[in-house]
Tab-separated table of C-alpha atoms and ligand atoms in Angstrom:
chain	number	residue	atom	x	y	z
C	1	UNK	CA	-120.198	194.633	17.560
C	2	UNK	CA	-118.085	197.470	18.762
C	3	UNK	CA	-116.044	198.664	15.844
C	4	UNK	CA	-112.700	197.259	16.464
C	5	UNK	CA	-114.138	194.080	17.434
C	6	UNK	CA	-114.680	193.585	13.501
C	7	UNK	CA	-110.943	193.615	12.332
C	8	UNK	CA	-110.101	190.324	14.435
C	9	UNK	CA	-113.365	188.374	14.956
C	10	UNK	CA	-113.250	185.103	16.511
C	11	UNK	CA	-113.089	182.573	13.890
C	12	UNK	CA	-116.445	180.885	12.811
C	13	UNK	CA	-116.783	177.490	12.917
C	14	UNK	CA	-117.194	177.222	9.329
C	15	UNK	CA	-113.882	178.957	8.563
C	16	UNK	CA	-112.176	176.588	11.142
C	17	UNK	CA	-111.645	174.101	7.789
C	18	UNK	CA	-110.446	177.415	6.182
C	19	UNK	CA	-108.097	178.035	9.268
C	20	UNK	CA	-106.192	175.049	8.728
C	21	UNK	CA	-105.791	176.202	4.977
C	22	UNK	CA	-103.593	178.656	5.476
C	23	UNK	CA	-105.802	182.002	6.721
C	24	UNK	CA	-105.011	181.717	9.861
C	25	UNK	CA	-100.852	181.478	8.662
C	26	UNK	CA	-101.746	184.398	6.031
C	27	UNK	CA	-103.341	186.915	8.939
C	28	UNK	CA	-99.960	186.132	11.437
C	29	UNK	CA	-97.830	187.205	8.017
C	30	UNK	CA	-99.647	190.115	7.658
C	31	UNK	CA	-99.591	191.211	11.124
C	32	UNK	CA	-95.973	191.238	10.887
C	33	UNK	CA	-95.393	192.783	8.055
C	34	UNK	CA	-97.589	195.654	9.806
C	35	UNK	CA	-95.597	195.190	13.202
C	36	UNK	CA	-93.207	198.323	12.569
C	37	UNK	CA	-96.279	200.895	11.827
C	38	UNK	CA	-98.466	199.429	14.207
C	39	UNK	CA	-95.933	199.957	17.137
C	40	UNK	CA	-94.915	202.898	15.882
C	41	UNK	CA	-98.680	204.195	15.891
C	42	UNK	CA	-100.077	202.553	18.545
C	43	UNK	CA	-102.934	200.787	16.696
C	44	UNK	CA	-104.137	197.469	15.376
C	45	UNK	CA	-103.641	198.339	11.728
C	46	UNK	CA	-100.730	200.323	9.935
C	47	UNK	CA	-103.391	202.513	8.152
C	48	UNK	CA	-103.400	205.816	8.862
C	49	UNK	CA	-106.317	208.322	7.876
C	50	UNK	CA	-104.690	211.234	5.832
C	51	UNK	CA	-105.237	214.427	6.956
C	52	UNK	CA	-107.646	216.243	5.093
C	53	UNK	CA	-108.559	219.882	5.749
C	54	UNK	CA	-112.852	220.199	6.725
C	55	UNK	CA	-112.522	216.741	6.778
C	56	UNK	CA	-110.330	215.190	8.562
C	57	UNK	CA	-112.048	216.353	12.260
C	58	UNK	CA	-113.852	215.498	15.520
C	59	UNK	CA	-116.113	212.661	13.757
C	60	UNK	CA	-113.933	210.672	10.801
C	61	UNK	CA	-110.487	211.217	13.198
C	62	UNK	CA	-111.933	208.754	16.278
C	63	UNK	CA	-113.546	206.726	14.027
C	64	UNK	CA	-110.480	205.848	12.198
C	65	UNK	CA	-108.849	205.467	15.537
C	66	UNK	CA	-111.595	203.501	17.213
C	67	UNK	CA	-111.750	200.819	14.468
C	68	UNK	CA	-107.962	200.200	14.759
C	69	UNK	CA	-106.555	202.691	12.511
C	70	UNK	CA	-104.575	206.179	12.895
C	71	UNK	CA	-106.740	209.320	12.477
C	72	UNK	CA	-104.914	212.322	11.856
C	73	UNK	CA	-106.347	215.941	12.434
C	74	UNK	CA	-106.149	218.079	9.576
C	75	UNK	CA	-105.311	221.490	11.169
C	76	UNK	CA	-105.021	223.585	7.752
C	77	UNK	CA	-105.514	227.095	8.765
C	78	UNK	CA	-107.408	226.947	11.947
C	79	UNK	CA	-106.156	229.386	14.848
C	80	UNK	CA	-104.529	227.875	17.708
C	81	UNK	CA	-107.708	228.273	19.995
C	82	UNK	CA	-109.741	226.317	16.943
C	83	UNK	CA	-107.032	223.322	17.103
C	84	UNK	CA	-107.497	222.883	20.691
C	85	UNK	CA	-111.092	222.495	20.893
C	86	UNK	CA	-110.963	219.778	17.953
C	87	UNK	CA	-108.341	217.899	19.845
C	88	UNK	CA	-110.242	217.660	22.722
C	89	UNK	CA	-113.577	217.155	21.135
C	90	UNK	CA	-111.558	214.009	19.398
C	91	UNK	CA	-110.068	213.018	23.108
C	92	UNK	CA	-113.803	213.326	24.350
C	93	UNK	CA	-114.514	210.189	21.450
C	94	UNK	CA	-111.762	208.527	21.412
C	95	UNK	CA	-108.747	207.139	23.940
C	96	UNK	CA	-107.001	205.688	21.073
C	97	UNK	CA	-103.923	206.813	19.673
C	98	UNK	CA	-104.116	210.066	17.090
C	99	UNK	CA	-102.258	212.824	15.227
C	100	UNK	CA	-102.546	215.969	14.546
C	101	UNK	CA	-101.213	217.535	10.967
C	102	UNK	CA	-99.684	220.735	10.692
C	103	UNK	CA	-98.942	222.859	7.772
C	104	UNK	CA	-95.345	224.614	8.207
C	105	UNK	CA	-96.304	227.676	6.655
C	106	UNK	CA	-99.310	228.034	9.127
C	107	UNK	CA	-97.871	231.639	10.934
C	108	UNK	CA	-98.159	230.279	14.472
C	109	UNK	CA	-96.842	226.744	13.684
C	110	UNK	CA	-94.574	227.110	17.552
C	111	UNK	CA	-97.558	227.789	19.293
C	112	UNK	CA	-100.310	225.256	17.236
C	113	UNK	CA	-97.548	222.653	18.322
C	114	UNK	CA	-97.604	223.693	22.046
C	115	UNK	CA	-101.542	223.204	21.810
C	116	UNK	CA	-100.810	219.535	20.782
C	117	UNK	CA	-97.948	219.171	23.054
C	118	UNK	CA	-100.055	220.808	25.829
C	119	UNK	CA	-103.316	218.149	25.162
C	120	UNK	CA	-100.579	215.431	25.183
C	121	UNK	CA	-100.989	214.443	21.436
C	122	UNK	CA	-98.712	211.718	20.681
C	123	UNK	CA	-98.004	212.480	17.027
C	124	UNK	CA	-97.174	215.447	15.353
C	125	UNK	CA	-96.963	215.797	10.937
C	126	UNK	CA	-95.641	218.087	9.243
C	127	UNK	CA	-96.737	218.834	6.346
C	128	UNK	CA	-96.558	221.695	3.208
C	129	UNK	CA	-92.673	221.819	3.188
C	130	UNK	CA	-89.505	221.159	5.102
C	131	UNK	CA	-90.384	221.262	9.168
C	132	UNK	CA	-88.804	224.014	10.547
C	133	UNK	CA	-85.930	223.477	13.313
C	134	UNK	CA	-87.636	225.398	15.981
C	135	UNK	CA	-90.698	222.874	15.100
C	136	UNK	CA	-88.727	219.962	14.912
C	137	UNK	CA	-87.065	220.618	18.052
C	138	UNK	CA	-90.320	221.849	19.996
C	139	UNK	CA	-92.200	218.562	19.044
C	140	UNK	CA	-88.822	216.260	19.812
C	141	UNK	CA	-88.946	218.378	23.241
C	142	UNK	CA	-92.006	217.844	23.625
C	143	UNK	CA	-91.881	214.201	23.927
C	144	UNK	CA	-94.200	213.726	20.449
C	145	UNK	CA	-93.131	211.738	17.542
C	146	UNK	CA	-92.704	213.586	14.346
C	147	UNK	CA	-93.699	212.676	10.982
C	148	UNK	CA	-92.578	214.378	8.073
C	149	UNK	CA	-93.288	214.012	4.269
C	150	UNK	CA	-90.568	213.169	2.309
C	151	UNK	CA	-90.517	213.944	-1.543
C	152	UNK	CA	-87.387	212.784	-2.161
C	153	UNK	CA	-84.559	210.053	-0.905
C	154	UNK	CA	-82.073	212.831	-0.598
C	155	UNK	CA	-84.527	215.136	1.923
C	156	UNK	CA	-85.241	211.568	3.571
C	157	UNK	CA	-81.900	211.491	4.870
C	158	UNK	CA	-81.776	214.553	5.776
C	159	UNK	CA	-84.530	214.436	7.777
C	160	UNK	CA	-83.276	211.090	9.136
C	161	UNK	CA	-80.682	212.871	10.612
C	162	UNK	CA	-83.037	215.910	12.185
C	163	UNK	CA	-84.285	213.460	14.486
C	164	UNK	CA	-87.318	213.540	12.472
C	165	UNK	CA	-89.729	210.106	13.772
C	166	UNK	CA	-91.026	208.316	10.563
C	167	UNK	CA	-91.513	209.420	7.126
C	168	UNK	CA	-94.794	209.508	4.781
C	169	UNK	CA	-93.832	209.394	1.070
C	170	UNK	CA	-96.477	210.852	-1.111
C	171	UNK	CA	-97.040	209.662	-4.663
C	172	UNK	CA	-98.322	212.456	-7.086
C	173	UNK	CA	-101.245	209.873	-7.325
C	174	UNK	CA	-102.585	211.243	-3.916
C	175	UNK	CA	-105.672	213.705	-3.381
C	176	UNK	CA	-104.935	217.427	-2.333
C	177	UNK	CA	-101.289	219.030	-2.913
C	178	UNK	CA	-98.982	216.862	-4.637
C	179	UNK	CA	-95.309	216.363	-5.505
C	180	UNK	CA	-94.382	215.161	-9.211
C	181	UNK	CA	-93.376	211.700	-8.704
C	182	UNK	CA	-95.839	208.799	-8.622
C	183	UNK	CA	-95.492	206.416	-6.040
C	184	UNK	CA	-94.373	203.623	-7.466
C	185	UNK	CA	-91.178	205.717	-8.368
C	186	UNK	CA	-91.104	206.953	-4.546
C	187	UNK	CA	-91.473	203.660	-3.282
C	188	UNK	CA	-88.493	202.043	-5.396
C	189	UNK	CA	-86.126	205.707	-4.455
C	190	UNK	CA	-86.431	205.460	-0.569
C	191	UNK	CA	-87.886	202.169	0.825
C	192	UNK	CA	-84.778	200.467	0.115
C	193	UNK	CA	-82.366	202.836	1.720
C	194	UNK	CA	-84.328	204.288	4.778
C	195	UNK	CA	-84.415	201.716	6.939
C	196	UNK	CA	-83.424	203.496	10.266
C	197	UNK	CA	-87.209	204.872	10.678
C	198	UNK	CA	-90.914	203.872	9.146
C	199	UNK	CA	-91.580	205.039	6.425
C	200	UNK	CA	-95.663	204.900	5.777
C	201	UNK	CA	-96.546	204.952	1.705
C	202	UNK	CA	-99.245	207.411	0.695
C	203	UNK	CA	-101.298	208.054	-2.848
C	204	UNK	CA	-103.732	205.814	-5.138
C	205	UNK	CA	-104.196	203.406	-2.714
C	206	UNK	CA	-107.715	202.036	-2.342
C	207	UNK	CA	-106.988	197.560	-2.149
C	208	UNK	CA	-104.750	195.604	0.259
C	209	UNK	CA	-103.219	194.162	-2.093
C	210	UNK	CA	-101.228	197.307	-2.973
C	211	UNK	CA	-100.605	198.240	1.199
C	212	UNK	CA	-99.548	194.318	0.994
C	213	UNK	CA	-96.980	195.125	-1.729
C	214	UNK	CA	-95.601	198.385	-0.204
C	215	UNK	CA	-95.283	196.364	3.241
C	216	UNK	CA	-93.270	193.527	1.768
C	217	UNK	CA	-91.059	195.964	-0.253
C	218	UNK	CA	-90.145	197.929	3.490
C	219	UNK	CA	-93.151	200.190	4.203
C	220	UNK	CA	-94.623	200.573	7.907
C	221	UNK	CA	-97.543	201.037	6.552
C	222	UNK	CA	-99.791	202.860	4.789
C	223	UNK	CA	-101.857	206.418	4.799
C	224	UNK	CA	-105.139	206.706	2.549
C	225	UNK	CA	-107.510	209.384	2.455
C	226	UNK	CA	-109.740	209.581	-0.554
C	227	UNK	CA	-111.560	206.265	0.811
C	228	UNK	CA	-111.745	207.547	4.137
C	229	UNK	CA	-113.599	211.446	2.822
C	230	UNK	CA	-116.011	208.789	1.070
C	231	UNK	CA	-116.713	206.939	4.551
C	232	UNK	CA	-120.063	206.584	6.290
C	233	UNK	CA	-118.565	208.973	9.457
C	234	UNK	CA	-117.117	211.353	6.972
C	235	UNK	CA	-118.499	215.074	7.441
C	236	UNK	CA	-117.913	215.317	3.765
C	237	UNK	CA	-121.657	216.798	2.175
C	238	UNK	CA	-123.285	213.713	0.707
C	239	UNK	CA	-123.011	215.651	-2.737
C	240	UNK	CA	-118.997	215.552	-2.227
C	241	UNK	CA	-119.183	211.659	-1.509
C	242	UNK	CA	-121.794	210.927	-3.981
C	243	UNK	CA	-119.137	213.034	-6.729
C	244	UNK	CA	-116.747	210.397	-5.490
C	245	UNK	CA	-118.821	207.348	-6.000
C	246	UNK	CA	-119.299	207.938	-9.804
C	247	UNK	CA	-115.710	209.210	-10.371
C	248	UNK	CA	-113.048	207.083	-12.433
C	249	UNK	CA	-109.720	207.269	-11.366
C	250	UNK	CA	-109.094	209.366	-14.624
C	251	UNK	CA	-111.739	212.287	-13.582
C	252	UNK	CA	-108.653	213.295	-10.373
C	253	UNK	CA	-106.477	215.331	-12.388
C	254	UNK	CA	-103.894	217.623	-11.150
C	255	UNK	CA	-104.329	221.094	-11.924
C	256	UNK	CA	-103.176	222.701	-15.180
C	257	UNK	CA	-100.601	225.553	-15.164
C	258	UNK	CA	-101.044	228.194	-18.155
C	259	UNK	CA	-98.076	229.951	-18.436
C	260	UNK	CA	-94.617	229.088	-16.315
C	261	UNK	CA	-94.117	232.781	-15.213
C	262	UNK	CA	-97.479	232.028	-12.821
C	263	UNK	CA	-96.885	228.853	-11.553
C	264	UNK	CA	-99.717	226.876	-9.682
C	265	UNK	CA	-99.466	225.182	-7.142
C	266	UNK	CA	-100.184	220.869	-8.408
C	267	UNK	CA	-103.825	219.718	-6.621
C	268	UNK	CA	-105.315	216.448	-7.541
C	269	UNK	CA	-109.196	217.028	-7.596
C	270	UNK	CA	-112.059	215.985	-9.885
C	271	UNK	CA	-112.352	217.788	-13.266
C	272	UNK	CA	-115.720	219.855	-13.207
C	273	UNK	CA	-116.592	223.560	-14.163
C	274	UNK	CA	-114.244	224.815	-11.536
C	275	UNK	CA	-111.418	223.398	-13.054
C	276	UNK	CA	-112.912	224.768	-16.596
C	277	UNK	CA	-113.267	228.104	-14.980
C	278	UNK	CA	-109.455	228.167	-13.579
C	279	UNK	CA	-107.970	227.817	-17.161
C	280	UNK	CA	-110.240	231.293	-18.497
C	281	UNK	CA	-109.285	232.729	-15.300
C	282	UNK	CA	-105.545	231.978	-15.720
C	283	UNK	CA	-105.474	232.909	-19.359
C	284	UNK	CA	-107.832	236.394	-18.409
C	285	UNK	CA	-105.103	237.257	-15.751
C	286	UNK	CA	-102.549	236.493	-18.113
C	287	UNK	CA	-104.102	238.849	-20.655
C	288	UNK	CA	-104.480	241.795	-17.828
C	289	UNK	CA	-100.914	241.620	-16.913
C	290	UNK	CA	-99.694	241.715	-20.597
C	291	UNK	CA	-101.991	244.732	-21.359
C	292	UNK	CA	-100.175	246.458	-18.433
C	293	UNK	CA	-103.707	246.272	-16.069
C	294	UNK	CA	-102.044	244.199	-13.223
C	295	UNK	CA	-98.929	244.152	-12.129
C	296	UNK	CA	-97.094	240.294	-12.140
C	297	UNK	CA	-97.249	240.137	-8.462
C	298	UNK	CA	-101.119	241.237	-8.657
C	299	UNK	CA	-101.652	238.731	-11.077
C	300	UNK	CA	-99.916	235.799	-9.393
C	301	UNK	CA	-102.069	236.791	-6.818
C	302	UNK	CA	-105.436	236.708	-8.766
C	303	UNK	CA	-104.237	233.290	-10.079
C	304	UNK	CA	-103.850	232.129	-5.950
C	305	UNK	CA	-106.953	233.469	-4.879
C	306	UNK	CA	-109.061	231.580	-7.571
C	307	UNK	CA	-109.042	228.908	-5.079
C	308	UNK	CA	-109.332	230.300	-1.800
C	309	UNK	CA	-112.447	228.649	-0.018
C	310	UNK	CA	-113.512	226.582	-2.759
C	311	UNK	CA	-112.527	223.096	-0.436
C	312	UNK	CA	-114.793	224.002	2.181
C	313	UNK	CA	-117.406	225.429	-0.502
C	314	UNK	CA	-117.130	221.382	-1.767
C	315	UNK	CA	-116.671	220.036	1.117
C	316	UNK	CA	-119.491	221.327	3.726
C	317	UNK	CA	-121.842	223.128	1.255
C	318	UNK	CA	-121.899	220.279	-1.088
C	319	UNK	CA	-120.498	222.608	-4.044
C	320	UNK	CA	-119.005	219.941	-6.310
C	321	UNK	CA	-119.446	221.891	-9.430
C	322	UNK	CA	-117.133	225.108	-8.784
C	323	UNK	CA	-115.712	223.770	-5.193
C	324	UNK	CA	-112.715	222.231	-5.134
C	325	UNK	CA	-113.193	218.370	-5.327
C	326	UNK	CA	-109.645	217.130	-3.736
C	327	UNK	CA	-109.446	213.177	-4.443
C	328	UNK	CA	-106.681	211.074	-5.394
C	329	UNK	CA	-106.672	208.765	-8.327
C	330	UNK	CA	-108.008	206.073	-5.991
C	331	UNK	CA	-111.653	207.710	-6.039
C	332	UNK	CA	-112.485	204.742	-8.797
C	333	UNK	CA	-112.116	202.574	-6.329
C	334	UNK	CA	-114.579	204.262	-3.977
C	335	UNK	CA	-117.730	202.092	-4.850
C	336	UNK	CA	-119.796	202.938	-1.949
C	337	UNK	CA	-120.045	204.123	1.113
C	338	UNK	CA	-118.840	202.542	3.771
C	339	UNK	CA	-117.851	202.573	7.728
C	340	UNK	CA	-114.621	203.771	8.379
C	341	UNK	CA	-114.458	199.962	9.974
C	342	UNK	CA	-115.582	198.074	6.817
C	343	UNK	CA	-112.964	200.271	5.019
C	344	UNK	CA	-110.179	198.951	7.121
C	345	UNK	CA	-111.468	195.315	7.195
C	346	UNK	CA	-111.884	195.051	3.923
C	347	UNK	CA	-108.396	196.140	3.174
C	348	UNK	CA	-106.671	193.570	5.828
C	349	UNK	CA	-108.582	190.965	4.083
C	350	UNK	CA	-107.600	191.933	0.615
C	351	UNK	CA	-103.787	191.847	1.730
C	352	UNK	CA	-104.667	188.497	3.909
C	353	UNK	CA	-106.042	186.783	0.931
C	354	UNK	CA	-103.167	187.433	-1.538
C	355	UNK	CA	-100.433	186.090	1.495
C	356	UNK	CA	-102.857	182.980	1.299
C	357	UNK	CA	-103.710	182.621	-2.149
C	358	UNK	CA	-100.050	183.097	-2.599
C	359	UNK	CA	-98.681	180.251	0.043
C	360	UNK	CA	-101.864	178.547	-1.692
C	361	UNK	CA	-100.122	178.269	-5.050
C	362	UNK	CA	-96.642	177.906	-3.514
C	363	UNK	CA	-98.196	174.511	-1.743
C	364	UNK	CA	-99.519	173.577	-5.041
C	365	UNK	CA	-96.020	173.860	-6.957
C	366	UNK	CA	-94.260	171.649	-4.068
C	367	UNK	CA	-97.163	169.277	-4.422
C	368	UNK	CA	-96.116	168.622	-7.853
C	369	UNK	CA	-92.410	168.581	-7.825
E	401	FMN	C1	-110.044	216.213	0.255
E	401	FMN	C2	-108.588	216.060	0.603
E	401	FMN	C3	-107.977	217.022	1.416
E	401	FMN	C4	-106.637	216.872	1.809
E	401	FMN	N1	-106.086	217.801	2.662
E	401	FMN	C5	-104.829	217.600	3.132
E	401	FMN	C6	-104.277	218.466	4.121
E	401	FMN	O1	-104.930	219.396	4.579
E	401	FMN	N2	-102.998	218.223	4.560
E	401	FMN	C7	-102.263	217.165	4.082
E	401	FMN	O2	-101.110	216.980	4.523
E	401	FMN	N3	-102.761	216.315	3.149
E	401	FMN	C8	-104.024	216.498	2.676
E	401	FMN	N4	-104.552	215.593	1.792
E	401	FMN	C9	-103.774	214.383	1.419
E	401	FMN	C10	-104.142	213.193	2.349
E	401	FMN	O3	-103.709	213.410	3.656
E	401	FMN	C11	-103.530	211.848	1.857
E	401	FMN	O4	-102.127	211.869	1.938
E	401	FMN	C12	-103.945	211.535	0.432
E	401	FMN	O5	-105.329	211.679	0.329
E	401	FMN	C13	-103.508	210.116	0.066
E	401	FMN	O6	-103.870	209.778	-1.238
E	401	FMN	P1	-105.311	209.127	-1.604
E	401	FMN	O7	-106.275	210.266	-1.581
E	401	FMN	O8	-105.153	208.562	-2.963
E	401	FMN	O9	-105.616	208.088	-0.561
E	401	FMN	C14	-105.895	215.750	1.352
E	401	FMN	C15	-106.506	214.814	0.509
E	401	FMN	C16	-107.829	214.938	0.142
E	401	FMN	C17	-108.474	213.887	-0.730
């Protein structure tokens, strides 16, 4: 069955009795809670596949796409001429609807959005800080919609009024880089007052019943990506997935600053020797630049380049002991793995059963009043 076949099968006749018992009521509810995202996307389900940088590329992007999601290319630090061929390696698998995430502090951000302006990519993010005005207004331009991340209601607004398209709000919960706030907090700050665009809710999500929630409190949707690096199309090394398989939600820490005159930058990954190693090397750096050795820019340096590589080490060599593990606190709910379509599937029907267990009890109540 092709893959987007599997989010709205034809009804068996055995689940015609079910039908009638309020699934069929529970899937139209659903749907429209999802209405907003899924126009604004262009899909069949308001999920979108979080960028994620060596994995977020020509395979898991159509795949997400193709079964009814949104995949987004992660463009991290690739050169313009790199972003082009993954675009159209993704157009050469896929005619669905995708993005493609930028980082704003990428040096040729203007011309890395003329490549996806140029191969006619509907969606732009930006991502890693504020967008830029020459960005925003190239994309807008450009006739692509932008989507920016908004870590707070008051840059919301503002963005609001930037023209910017739709917002994603990240919860600290989320794998990779990460803002303070959890997103339960986010959610309650800026679903209720940002009504004017979507708004799609990122970070610890991994059941429907949580996208359901989010929905009914104003979300478009939703954007996951620690369930989607663990997927069956995932280029992730099977050492990377397998890390995330046997995780708890507890092993995706953020990591630990040593000393507040080096600050680190906050990345949710899975605790292993790496993570050990970064505290010794914090505290030796530390040491050297009290001794007089280095310098403080030097050694806010030496604390930066700890990390440099170690995603890709973990991600495509399989490295999971000194790599750099991203995954959100939603890795405990990565069981096994599965297609990017089962993924999907089995989130609408977790948000499809609580509408009907839900109009389920409400029938009940009325049936005994
Ligand atoms: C391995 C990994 C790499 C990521 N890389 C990026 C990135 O390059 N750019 C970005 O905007 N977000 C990145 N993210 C964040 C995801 O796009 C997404 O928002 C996040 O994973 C959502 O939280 P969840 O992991 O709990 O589903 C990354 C996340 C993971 C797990």
């Amino acid at each position: 069955m092709p893959p987007d076949l599997l989010l709205d099968p034809a009804p068996a006749p055995a689940l015609q009795e079910a039908e009638a018992d309020g699934l069929a009521e529970a899937r139209l509810a659903f749907e429209a809670l999802s209405a907003r995202g899924k126009k604004f996307l262009g899909c069949r389900v308001a999920i979108m596949g979080g960028a994620m940088s060596w994995v977020s590329e020509r395979h898991l992007v159509p795949a997400i796409s193709n079964a009814g999601g949104f995949g987004v290319i992660a463009c991290g630090a690739m050169p313009p001429e790199l972003l082009e061929k993954e675009i159209a390696a993704t157009q050469a698998l896929t005619s669905k609807p995708f993005g493609v995430n930028l980082i704003t502090m990428h040096p040729k951000l203007d011309e890395l959005v003329q490549v996806c302006l140029s191969a006619k990519v509907g969606h732009i993010v930006l991502a890693g800080g504020i967008p830029p005005g020459p960005a925003v207004r190239a994309v807008k331009d450009g006739g692509a919609k932008l989507i920016a991340f908004a870590p707070a209601l008051v840059l919301a607004k503002r963005f609001v009024k930037s023209g910017v398209d739709a917002l994603v709000i990240e919860g600290s919960e989320a794998g990779g880089h990460i803002g303070p706030v959890s997103l339960t907090v986010l959610a309650q700050e800026i679903l209720p007052f940002i009504r004017e665009i979507p708004v799609f809710v990122a970070g610890g999500l991994g059941r429907g019943e949580a996208i359901l929630g989010y929905l009914e409190m104003g979300a478009a949707g939703a954007q996951l990506g620690t369930r989607f690096a663990a997927s069956r199309e995932s280029v992730a090394h099977e050492k990377f997935k397998a890390a995330f398989i046997r995780a708890n939600a507890r092993d995706a820490i953020p990591s630990i600053q040593l000393d507040e005159r080096f600050p680190v930058i906050p990345v949710r990954g899975l605790v292993n020797e790496g993570t050990k190693k970064f505290l010794a090397h914090q505290a030796e750096t530390i040491q050297k630049f009290q001794s007089g050795d280095l310098d403080k820019v030097q050694a806010q340096l030496a604390i930066e380049h700890f990390w440099a590589g170690a995603l890709r080490r973990a991600v495509v060599d399989g490295d999971i002991k000194g790599g750099s593990v991203m995954a959100g606190q939603s890795v405990g709910m990565v069981t096994a793995i599965q297609s990017v379509a089962e993924i999907l599937q089995e989130l609408r029907g977790q948000a499809v059963a609580a509408l009907r267990a839900r109009e389920q009890t409400r029938q009940h109540v009325k049936g005994q009043s």
